[in-house]
Tab-separated table of C-alpha atoms in Angstrom:
chain	number	residue	atom	x	y	z
A	65	MET	CA	76.299	129.403	100.242
A	66	SER	CA	75.585	127.382	97.096
A	67	LEU	CA	76.255	123.825	98.314
A	68	ARG	CA	73.893	121.188	96.984
A	69	ILE	CA	73.602	117.826	98.746
A	70	PHE	CA	72.133	114.580	97.491
A	71	ASP	CA	69.588	113.913	100.215
A	72	THR	CA	69.001	110.186	100.571
A	73	GLY	CA	65.655	110.895	102.218
A	74	THR	CA	64.220	112.552	99.101
A	75	ARG	CA	66.654	111.037	96.551
A	76	THR	CA	67.206	114.496	95.093
A	77	LEU	CA	69.947	117.111	94.975
A	78	ARG	CA	68.865	119.779	97.439
A	79	GLU	CA	70.300	123.198	98.136
A	80	PHE	CA	71.767	123.118	101.608
A	81	ARG	CA	70.379	125.730	103.966
A	82	PRO	CA	71.459	125.439	107.609
A	83	LEU	CA	68.748	125.448	110.239
A	84	LYS	CA	70.615	128.268	112.018
A	85	PRO	CA	72.441	130.833	109.840
A	86	GLY	CA	76.195	130.450	110.165
A	87	HIS	CA	75.982	127.169	112.089
A	88	VAL	CA	75.820	123.565	110.826
A	89	SER	CA	74.890	120.585	113.010
A	90	VAL	CA	76.082	117.143	111.850
A	91	TYR	CA	75.629	113.693	113.359
A	92	LEU	CA	77.805	110.847	112.088
A	93	CYS	CA	77.283	107.228	113.075
A	94	GLY	CA	80.682	106.234	114.425
A	95	ALA	CA	82.427	103.088	115.481
A	96	THR	CA	81.230	99.898	117.136
A	97	PRO	CA	84.703	99.002	118.398
A	98	GLN	CA	84.698	95.217	118.529
A	99	ALA	CA	87.743	94.538	116.299
A	100	THR	CA	90.606	96.266	114.487
A	101	PRO	CA	89.308	98.871	112.007
A	102	HIS	CA	89.828	98.374	108.276
A	103	ILE	CA	89.737	100.856	105.408
A	104	GLY	CA	86.033	100.163	104.864
A	105	HIS	CA	85.340	101.568	108.335
A	106	LEU	CA	87.533	104.612	107.765
A	107	ARG	CA	86.069	105.655	104.420
A	108	SER	CA	83.077	107.189	106.182
A	109	GLY	CA	85.330	109.183	108.498
A	110	VAL	CA	87.346	110.577	105.580
A	111	ALA	CA	84.310	111.295	103.374
A	112	PHE	CA	82.506	113.346	105.986
A	113	ASP	CA	85.710	114.977	107.190
A	114	ILE	CA	85.873	116.454	103.679
A	115	LEU	CA	82.278	117.688	104.086
A	116	ARG	CA	83.182	119.293	107.401
A	117	ARG	CA	86.328	120.909	106.019
A	118	TRP	CA	84.413	122.402	103.087
A	119	LEU	CA	81.776	123.832	105.443
A	120	LEU	CA	84.506	125.262	107.682
A	121	ALA	CA	86.234	126.757	104.631
A	122	GLN	CA	83.018	128.678	103.932
A	123	GLY	CA	83.315	130.309	107.349
A	124	LEU	CA	80.585	128.219	108.974
A	125	ASP	CA	80.659	126.982	112.549
A	126	VAL	CA	80.289	123.187	112.475
A	127	ALA	CA	79.234	121.004	115.382
A	128	LEU	CA	79.964	117.382	114.482
A	129	VAL	CA	78.863	114.596	116.819
A	130	ARG	CA	80.358	111.151	116.147
A	131	ASN	CA	79.124	108.483	118.538
A	132	VAL	CA	80.711	105.320	119.877
A	133	THR	CA	78.442	102.276	120.244
A	134	ASP	CA	80.195	100.808	123.260
A	135	ILE	CA	77.616	98.138	124.148
A	136	ASP	CA	76.499	95.684	121.503
A	137	ASP	CA	75.836	91.965	120.950
A	138	LYS	CA	79.066	91.581	118.940
A	139	ILE	CA	81.144	93.298	121.609
A	140	LEU	CA	79.753	91.022	124.303
A	141	THR	CA	80.286	87.931	122.140
A	142	LYS	CA	83.887	88.795	121.208
A	143	ALA	CA	84.834	89.730	124.774
A	144	GLY	CA	83.276	86.515	126.073
A	145	GLU	CA	85.087	84.360	123.506
A	146	HIS	CA	88.409	85.838	124.626
A	147	GLY	CA	87.634	85.802	128.337
A	148	ARG	CA	87.965	89.561	128.678
A	149	PRO	CA	85.690	92.119	130.397
A	150	TRP	CA	83.421	93.806	127.836
A	151	TRP	CA	84.545	97.309	128.922
A	152	GLU	CA	88.214	96.420	128.444
A	153	TRP	CA	87.503	94.898	125.019
A	154	VAL	CA	85.632	97.937	123.746
A	155	SER	CA	88.212	100.373	125.160
A	156	THR	CA	91.045	98.516	123.442
A	157	TYR	CA	89.468	98.775	120.000
A	158	GLU	CA	88.126	102.265	120.551
A	159	ARG	CA	91.753	103.349	120.907
A	160	GLU	CA	92.496	101.553	117.623
A	161	PHE	CA	89.761	103.540	115.866
A	162	THR	CA	90.930	106.827	117.371
A	163	ARG	CA	94.497	106.116	116.267
A	164	ALA	CA	93.305	105.287	112.747
A	165	TYR	CA	91.241	108.489	112.480
A	166	ASP	CA	94.221	110.530	113.685
A	167	THR	CA	96.616	108.736	111.337
A	168	LEU	CA	94.458	109.696	108.356
A	169	GLY	CA	94.117	113.314	109.436
A	170	VAL	CA	90.414	113.146	110.298
A	171	LEU	CA	89.546	116.137	112.470
A	172	PRO	CA	88.369	115.116	115.956
A	173	PRO	CA	84.613	115.452	116.476
A	174	SER	CA	83.139	118.265	118.521
A	175	VAL	CA	82.018	115.571	120.955
A	176	GLU	CA	82.249	111.773	120.877
A	177	PRO	CA	79.439	110.437	123.107
A	178	HIS	CA	79.241	106.843	124.285
A	179	ALA	CA	75.986	104.927	124.379
A	180	THR	CA	76.518	103.722	127.951
A	181	GLY	CA	76.827	107.323	129.134
A	182	HIS	CA	73.365	108.314	127.891
A	183	VAL	CA	70.951	105.841	129.442
A	184	THR	CA	69.101	108.732	131.118
A	185	GLN	CA	68.324	110.256	127.713
A	186	MET	CA	67.247	106.844	126.397
A	187	VAL	CA	64.827	106.319	129.302
A	188	ASP	CA	63.308	109.713	128.557
A	189	TYR	CA	62.941	108.785	124.876
A	190	MET	CA	61.250	105.484	125.699
A	191	SER	CA	58.868	107.214	128.106
A	192	ARG	CA	57.809	109.647	125.388
A	193	LEU	CA	57.259	106.830	122.897
A	194	ILE	CA	55.212	104.768	125.355
A	195	ASP	CA	53.116	107.834	126.279
A	196	ASN	CA	52.495	108.514	122.569
A	197	GLY	CA	51.331	104.919	122.016
A	198	PHE	CA	54.240	103.852	119.785
A	199	ALA	CA	56.214	101.640	122.191
A	200	TYR	CA	55.385	99.040	124.827
A	201	PRO	CA	57.225	97.250	127.659
A	202	ALA	CA	57.226	93.459	127.742
A	203	GLU	CA	59.056	91.113	130.126
A	204	GLY	CA	61.753	93.646	130.966
A	205	SER	CA	62.314	94.785	127.372
A	206	VAL	CA	60.789	97.746	125.524
A	207	TYR	CA	59.787	97.514	121.863
A	208	PHE	CA	58.878	100.009	119.182
A	209	ASP	CA	55.430	99.240	117.763
A	210	VAL	CA	55.977	99.395	114.000
A	211	ALA	CA	52.342	98.611	113.177
A	212	ALA	CA	51.018	101.399	115.405
A	213	TRP	CA	53.455	103.914	113.917
A	214	SER	CA	52.782	102.788	110.341
A	215	ARG	CA	49.067	103.454	110.839
A	216	HIS	CA	49.737	106.953	112.118
A	217	GLU	CA	49.005	109.856	109.777
A	218	GLY	CA	52.504	111.292	110.181
A	219	SER	CA	54.340	108.013	109.540
A	220	ASP	CA	56.962	107.821	106.815
A	221	TYR	CA	58.333	104.427	107.795
A	222	GLY	CA	60.238	102.895	104.886
A	223	ALA	CA	60.706	106.176	103.002
A	224	LEU	CA	64.459	106.449	103.598
A	225	SER	CA	65.342	102.917	102.504
A	226	GLY	CA	62.533	102.473	99.982
A	227	ASN	CA	61.335	99.284	101.704
A	228	ARG	CA	57.758	98.208	102.291
A	229	VAL	CA	56.876	97.428	105.891
A	230	GLU	CA	55.729	93.918	105.059
A	231	ASP	CA	59.110	93.153	103.468
A	232	MET	CA	61.263	94.464	106.312
A	233	GLU	CA	63.357	92.102	108.444
A	234	GLN	CA	64.861	93.711	111.544
A	235	GLY	CA	67.606	91.112	111.831
A	236	GLU	CA	67.027	90.697	115.551
A	237	PRO	CA	66.824	87.262	117.161
A	238	ASP	CA	63.465	86.226	118.584
A	239	MET	CA	62.869	88.137	121.778
A	240	ARG	CA	60.323	87.580	124.507
A	241	GLY	CA	57.154	89.621	124.490
A	242	LYS	CA	57.248	91.084	120.975
A	243	ARG	CA	53.762	91.775	119.620
A	244	GLY	CA	54.761	91.905	115.962
A	245	ALA	CA	57.578	90.426	113.907
A	246	HIS	CA	58.477	93.885	112.564
A	247	ASP	CA	58.835	95.472	116.005
A	248	PHE	CA	62.360	96.239	117.176
A	249	ALA	CA	63.962	96.506	120.586
A	250	LEU	CA	64.465	99.876	122.194
A	251	TRP	CA	65.666	98.197	125.391
A	252	LYS	CA	66.812	94.610	125.909
A	253	ALA	CA	66.072	92.809	129.157
A	254	ALA	CA	69.136	91.694	131.077
A	255	LYS	CA	70.516	88.215	130.529
A	256	PRO	CA	72.597	86.397	133.163
A	257	GLY	CA	76.158	87.671	133.210
A	258	GLU	CA	75.523	90.642	130.889
A	259	PRO	CA	75.990	94.288	131.905
A	260	ALA	CA	72.720	95.970	132.840
A	261	TRP	CA	71.372	99.405	133.716
A	262	PRO	CA	68.171	100.123	135.688
A	263	THR	CA	65.027	101.533	134.050
A	264	PRO	CA	61.369	101.786	135.137
A	265	TRP	CA	60.679	98.653	133.052
A	266	GLY	CA	63.518	96.495	134.301
A	267	GLU	CA	67.278	96.144	134.129
A	268	GLY	CA	68.905	95.695	130.738
A	269	ARG	CA	70.861	97.456	128.033
A	270	PRO	CA	69.993	99.740	125.122
A	271	GLY	CA	68.951	98.675	121.652
A	272	TRP	CA	71.217	99.870	118.850
A	273	HIS	CA	68.776	102.253	117.174
A	274	LEU	CA	67.663	104.032	120.336
A	275	GLU	CA	71.226	105.056	121.159
A	276	CYS	CA	71.671	107.336	118.156
A	277	SER	CA	68.245	109.004	118.344
A	278	ALA	CA	68.846	109.849	121.998
A	279	MET	CA	72.426	111.068	121.592
A	280	SER	CA	71.951	113.079	118.389
A	281	THR	CA	68.996	115.049	119.735
A	282	PHE	CA	70.617	115.528	123.152
A	283	TYR	CA	73.639	117.280	121.633
A	284	LEU	CA	72.206	118.846	118.475
A	285	GLY	CA	68.575	119.502	119.408
A	286	SER	CA	65.258	117.961	118.392
A	287	GLU	CA	65.937	119.041	114.799
A	288	PHE	CA	69.381	119.310	113.230
A	289	ASP	CA	70.944	119.699	109.807
A	290	ILE	CA	72.693	116.562	108.523
A	291	HIS	CA	72.791	112.898	109.525
A	292	CYS	CA	75.656	110.920	107.932
A	293	GLY	CA	76.650	107.285	107.797
A	294	GLY	CA	77.445	104.292	105.647
A	295	LEU	CA	75.021	103.038	103.014
A	296	ASP	CA	74.608	99.764	104.888
A	297	LEU	CA	73.017	101.668	107.786
A	298	GLN	CA	69.999	102.881	105.801
A	299	PHE	CA	67.975	99.911	107.001
A	300	PRO	CA	67.346	98.989	109.673
A	301	HIS	CA	69.397	101.492	111.655
A	302	HIS	CA	68.603	104.852	110.100
A	303	GLU	CA	65.049	103.910	109.171
A	304	ASN	CA	64.418	103.023	112.795
A	305	GLU	CA	66.137	106.155	114.082
A	306	ILE	CA	63.732	108.250	112.019
A	307	ALA	CA	60.722	106.274	113.216
A	308	GLN	CA	61.700	106.694	116.874
A	309	ALA	CA	62.437	110.395	116.554
A	310	HIS	CA	59.321	111.310	114.583
A	311	ALA	CA	57.098	109.158	116.782
A	312	ALA	CA	58.533	110.945	119.822
A	313	GLY	CA	57.721	114.303	118.225
A	314	ASP	CA	61.201	115.367	117.104
A	315	GLY	CA	61.873	116.837	113.657
A	316	PHE	CA	65.253	115.050	113.582
A	317	ALA	CA	67.616	115.246	110.569
A	318	ARG	CA	66.800	117.607	107.691
A	319	TYR	CA	69.296	116.029	105.256
A	320	TRP	CA	70.622	112.467	105.007
A	321	MET	CA	74.007	111.630	103.465
A	322	HIS	CA	75.272	108.078	102.919
A	323	ASN	CA	78.704	107.008	101.722
A	324	HIS	CA	79.084	103.871	99.619
A	325	TRP	CA	81.245	100.862	100.448
A	326	VAL	CA	84.839	99.907	99.892
A	327	THR	CA	84.742	96.644	97.953
A	328	MET	CA	87.295	94.050	96.917
A	329	ALA	CA	86.606	91.767	93.957
A	330	GLY	CA	83.115	93.272	93.853
A	331	GLU	CA	82.301	92.237	97.431
A	332	LYS	CA	81.597	94.631	100.319
A	333	MET	CA	84.553	94.637	102.660
A	334	SER	CA	83.653	92.791	105.835
A	335	LYS	CA	85.236	90.432	108.306
A	336	SER	CA	82.920	87.599	107.305
A	337	LEU	CA	84.350	87.653	103.765
A	338	GLY	CA	87.878	87.440	105.073
A	339	ASN	CA	88.997	90.391	102.972
A	340	VAL	CA	89.705	92.883	105.727
A	341	LEU	CA	92.534	95.306	105.058
A	342	SER	CA	93.736	96.958	108.241
A	343	ILE	CA	95.148	100.455	108.330
A	344	ASP	CA	98.520	99.163	109.512
A	345	ASN	CA	98.733	96.752	106.567
A	346	MET	CA	97.936	99.571	104.145
A	347	LEU	CA	100.654	101.740	105.673
A	348	GLU	CA	103.229	99.151	104.688
A	349	LEU	CA	102.413	100.072	101.082
A	350	VAL	CA	101.856	103.841	101.224
A	351	ARG	CA	102.225	106.784	103.580
A	352	PRO	CA	99.244	107.883	105.730
A	353	VAL	CA	98.586	110.981	103.613
A	354	GLU	CA	98.586	108.838	100.463
A	355	LEU	CA	96.073	106.449	102.019
A	356	ARG	CA	93.862	109.400	102.921
A	357	TYR	CA	94.153	110.692	99.341
A	358	TYR	CA	93.081	107.270	98.071
A	359	LEU	CA	90.104	106.855	100.420
A	360	GLY	CA	88.825	110.326	99.591
A	361	SER	CA	89.472	110.217	95.840
A	362	ALA	CA	86.216	108.605	94.678
A	363	HIS	CA	82.867	110.345	95.005
A	364	TYR	CA	81.509	109.487	98.436
A	365	ARG	CA	78.361	107.971	96.888
A	366	SER	CA	80.370	105.732	94.555
A	367	VAL	CA	81.809	102.301	95.279
A	368	LEU	CA	85.548	102.410	95.961
A	369	GLU	CA	86.930	99.165	94.542
A	370	TYR	CA	90.160	98.292	96.335
A	371	SER	CA	93.216	96.956	94.568
A	372	GLU	CA	96.878	97.435	95.306
A	373	LYS	CA	97.287	98.896	91.808
A	374	ALA	CA	94.597	101.521	92.462
A	375	LEU	CA	96.207	102.376	95.790
A	376	THR	CA	99.680	102.852	94.297
A	377	GLU	CA	98.254	104.912	91.408
A	378	ALA	CA	96.528	107.186	93.908
A	379	ALA	CA	99.801	107.527	95.837
A	380	ALA	CA	101.565	108.506	92.617
A	381	GLY	CA	98.866	111.124	91.986
A	382	TYR	CA	99.440	112.613	95.412
A	383	ARG	CA	103.197	112.675	94.872
A	384	ARG	CA	102.767	114.705	91.669
A	385	ILE	CA	101.103	117.384	93.793
A	386	GLU	CA	103.731	117.104	96.512
A	387	ASP	CA	106.645	117.198	94.060
A	388	PHE	CA	105.313	120.364	92.405
A	389	LEU	CA	104.991	122.180	95.719
A	390	GLN	CA	108.485	121.113	96.772
A	391	ARG	CA	109.946	122.335	93.497
A	392	VAL	CA	108.326	125.733	94.012
A	393	ALA	CA	109.534	125.919	97.620
A	394	GLY	CA	113.050	125.027	96.490
A	395	ASP	CA	115.633	125.039	99.260
A	396	ALA	CA	113.552	127.154	101.645
A	397	PRO	CA	114.084	125.949	105.245
A	398	GLU	CA	110.342	126.414	105.916
A	399	PRO	CA	108.450	125.361	102.749
A	400	ALA	CA	105.066	126.358	104.237
A	401	GLU	CA	106.317	129.917	104.609
A	402	ALA	CA	107.885	130.006	101.155
A	403	VAL	CA	104.593	128.823	99.611
A	404	GLY	CA	101.580	130.182	101.478
A	405	VAL	CA	97.929	129.167	101.256
A	406	GLY	CA	96.176	131.047	98.472
A	407	GLU	CA	92.682	130.843	96.982
A	408	TRP	CA	90.968	127.864	95.422
A	409	THR	CA	89.752	128.184	91.854
A	410	GLY	CA	86.165	128.718	90.757
A	411	ASP	CA	86.065	125.286	89.117
A	412	PHE	CA	87.177	123.665	92.378
A	413	ALA	CA	84.442	125.452	94.325
A	414	GLU	CA	81.817	124.454	91.750
A	415	ALA	CA	82.870	120.820	92.052
A	416	MET	CA	82.738	120.836	95.846
A	417	ASP	CA	79.384	122.625	95.862
A	418	GLU	CA	77.930	119.929	93.606
A	419	ASP	CA	77.477	117.271	96.293
A	420	LEU	CA	81.208	117.136	97.087
A	421	ALA	CA	82.325	116.042	93.614
A	422	VAL	CA	85.859	115.226	94.765
A	423	PRO	CA	86.961	113.523	91.500
A	424	ARG	CA	86.271	116.795	89.649
A	425	ALA	CA	87.971	118.758	92.414
A	426	LEU	CA	91.067	116.536	92.139
A	427	ALA	CA	91.105	116.976	88.378
A	428	GLU	CA	91.170	120.739	88.928
A	429	ILE	CA	94.062	120.452	91.386
A	430	HIS	CA	96.064	118.429	88.874
A	431	ARG	CA	95.225	120.924	86.119
A	432	VAL	CA	96.687	123.729	88.230
A	433	VAL	CA	99.727	121.554	89.018
A	434	ARG	CA	100.355	121.029	85.288
A	435	ARG	CA	100.038	124.768	84.664
A	436	GLY	CA	102.410	125.462	87.540
A	437	ASN	CA	104.984	123.028	86.175
A	438	GLN	CA	104.792	124.823	82.826
A	439	HIS	CA	105.516	128.113	84.589
A	440	LEU	CA	108.488	126.514	86.342
A	441	ALA	CA	109.832	125.194	83.039
A	442	ALA	CA	109.535	128.694	81.573
A	443	GLY	CA	111.297	130.262	84.549
A	444	GLU	CA	108.130	132.094	85.621
A	445	ARG	CA	108.589	131.727	89.392
A	446	ASP	CA	105.914	134.201	90.480
A	447	GLN	CA	103.218	132.511	88.406
A	448	ALA	CA	104.379	129.095	89.611
A	449	ARG	CA	104.168	130.266	93.234
A	450	GLU	CA	100.653	131.604	92.677
A	451	ALA	CA	99.607	128.216	91.263
A	452	ALA	CA	101.244	126.416	94.201
A	453	GLU	CA	99.425	128.596	96.724
A	454	SER	CA	96.139	127.783	95.028
A	455	VAL	CA	97.009	124.072	95.111
A	456	ARG	CA	97.672	124.284	98.852
A	457	ALA	CA	94.275	125.895	99.429
A	458	MET	CA	92.455	123.180	97.496
A	459	ALA	CA	94.484	120.316	98.959
A	460	GLY	CA	93.815	121.688	102.431
A	461	VAL	CA	90.055	121.470	101.899
A	462	LEU	CA	90.491	117.791	101.005
A	463	GLY	CA	92.759	117.244	103.993
A	464	PHE	CA	96.071	116.421	102.295
A	465	ASP	CA	98.022	119.674	101.985
A	466	PRO	CA	101.627	118.366	101.736
A	467	PHE	CA	102.944	121.347	103.696
A	468	ASP	CA	100.505	120.900	106.561
A	469	PRO	CA	102.689	120.114	109.616
A	470	ARG	CA	100.812	116.826	110.116
A	471	TRP	CA	102.090	115.482	106.815
A	472	ALA	CA	105.279	117.507	106.308
A	473	GLU	CA	106.847	116.553	109.618
A	474	ASN	CA	105.418	113.187	110.603
A	475	ALA	CA	104.381	111.250	107.507
A	476	GLY	CA	106.426	108.429	106.053
A	477	GLY	CA	109.620	109.001	108.006
A	478	GLY	CA	109.627	112.824	107.999
A	479	LYS	CA	113.080	114.162	107.083
A	480	ALA	CA	114.219	110.818	105.673
A	481	HIS	CA	111.343	110.728	103.220
A	482	ALA	CA	111.866	114.369	102.264
A	483	ALA	CA	115.529	113.595	101.531
A	484	LEU	CA	114.531	110.615	99.369
A	485	GLU	CA	112.023	112.794	97.488
A	486	ARG	CA	114.758	115.327	96.710
A	487	LEU	CA	117.281	112.679	95.572
A	488	VAL	CA	114.782	110.957	93.284
A	489	ALA	CA	113.592	114.316	91.909
A	490	ASP	CA	117.191	115.229	91.020
A	491	ASP	CA	117.682	111.899	89.232
A	492	LEU	CA	114.425	112.331	87.324
A	493	GLU	CA	115.554	115.798	86.192
A	494	ARG	CA	118.873	114.301	85.042
A	495	ARG	CA	117.038	111.540	83.162
A	496	ALA	CA	114.663	114.044	81.526
A	497	ALA	CA	117.577	116.221	80.387
A	498	ALA	CA	119.341	113.182	78.901
A	499	ARG	CA	116.209	112.176	76.992
A	500	ARG	CA	115.787	115.692	75.605
A	501	GLU	CA	119.355	115.460	74.298
A	502	ARG	CA	118.595	111.951	72.968
A	503	ASP	CA	121.271	110.524	75.259
A	504	PHE	CA	119.245	107.383	75.920
A	505	ALA	CA	122.179	105.461	77.380
A	506	THR	CA	122.440	107.950	80.261
A	507	ALA	CA	118.653	108.052	80.682
A	508	ASP	CA	118.526	104.255	80.913
A	509	ALA	CA	121.442	104.209	83.344
A	510	VAL	CA	119.605	106.606	85.687
A	511	ARG	CA	116.479	104.468	85.528
A	512	ASP	CA	118.482	101.272	86.204
A	513	ARG	CA	120.299	102.862	89.149
A	514	LEU	CA	116.980	103.850	90.725
A	515	ALA	CA	115.593	100.374	90.100
A	516	ARG	CA	118.557	98.791	91.907
A	517	ALA	CA	117.760	101.078	94.864
A	518	GLY	CA	114.167	99.824	94.892
A	519	VAL	CA	112.603	102.795	93.081
A	520	THR	CA	110.414	102.079	90.039
A	521	ILE	CA	109.771	104.766	87.424
A	522	THR	CA	106.549	105.025	85.419
A	523	ASP	CA	106.307	107.425	82.478
A	524	THR	CA	102.870	109.046	82.185
A	525	ALA	CA	101.318	111.759	80.036
A	526	GLU	CA	101.840	114.149	82.957
A	527	GLY	CA	105.486	113.207	83.463
A	528	PRO	CA	107.379	110.458	85.262
A	529	THR	CA	106.187	109.143	88.632
A	530	TRP	CA	108.055	106.955	91.094
A	531	ALA	CA	107.241	104.435	93.762
A	532	LEU	CA	109.112	102.166	96.127
A	533	ALA	CA	109.139	98.625	94.697
């Protein structure tokens, strides 16, 4: 294959070569379910779902592990504030995340391990680190010794994030027994009233970073292909994962991929800024498939700046693709049978192989849509169908094929939405014919009738688009 990936670890575009021919192993840092997910959380899921789909489209077997951090300071704090058991709190919001992933068409992971189910693997990891001289127990906790690892010949601490050790702040509160300010907790000694698991060094609960090193290597092996996650995880989380794994003697991830943030008014989307946009709120504005299209439309390494205008423009872009396919399918009772899945174009493949350049890939889809519409206008049905089949192939790789049963049957009201699409399309054809004949009174009357029904029309260089007001 010819896929090139921007590897955060080396800050270079690298040709991707799987560790095992024909098989790709991927670890994605998943949810810490302590509140309702927002679109900032889900961007990572969509971005790396596109990676997985492109690998699968190449005929590769993909094992994708996406963890759940189901024990965490924030989870315990939130559950305590609301007087709920921590396990009930985390289960409630884990279901919210799962529903959101499913709503946006994110393929389920090969396995979704929970931190609390892998304490045995974490104890083994800590034992290896202590035996190697890079961790130490203290007052029931276990810490990673950053100074000892930094002095080691094989240390690369700070390479992923570009930070110097002396400038690093772990962001952990003061803990008993730490030898150095830069050390971080592998295991946290139990506090009164908190859940705790037994270890040779005392009862407690896992540190955040240890969880992912233990789970990723347990399922994918001591060395695996790709580690994915949000840009905000580079330090301290991913930097510390690497330190733990390498200090324990594991090769760990061969490529690192990080998606950028969703921002609003230039600020990273977070609960502390009060600018959280939940999936349910977004689905009052657009259909699930349109939200997926929007979240996946920017390059995964670029900031996605949220605005309602950008969201509705993305939805209109998706509808241009959908409308073209429906026009080709015509009155066929089964549109997916009338328009099959063809082959993607060479330009689409080149874009995807260049570090998943989705904006270029989308531009190619829309180019083929325009060509297909020209064939339809000329009465060239066979050529239009060939273009539509190519569009389905490319849209499928990006996860928004309009004729996929997930979207065709269940999105946005199913049959009701399909009926509305057909009625509006007929009115737009009538308006276009009137304008060609310079009958502007009729054209304006069609537009005004749609407006009274709550449908706004926008004329673009690629033709008219519509949206619900």
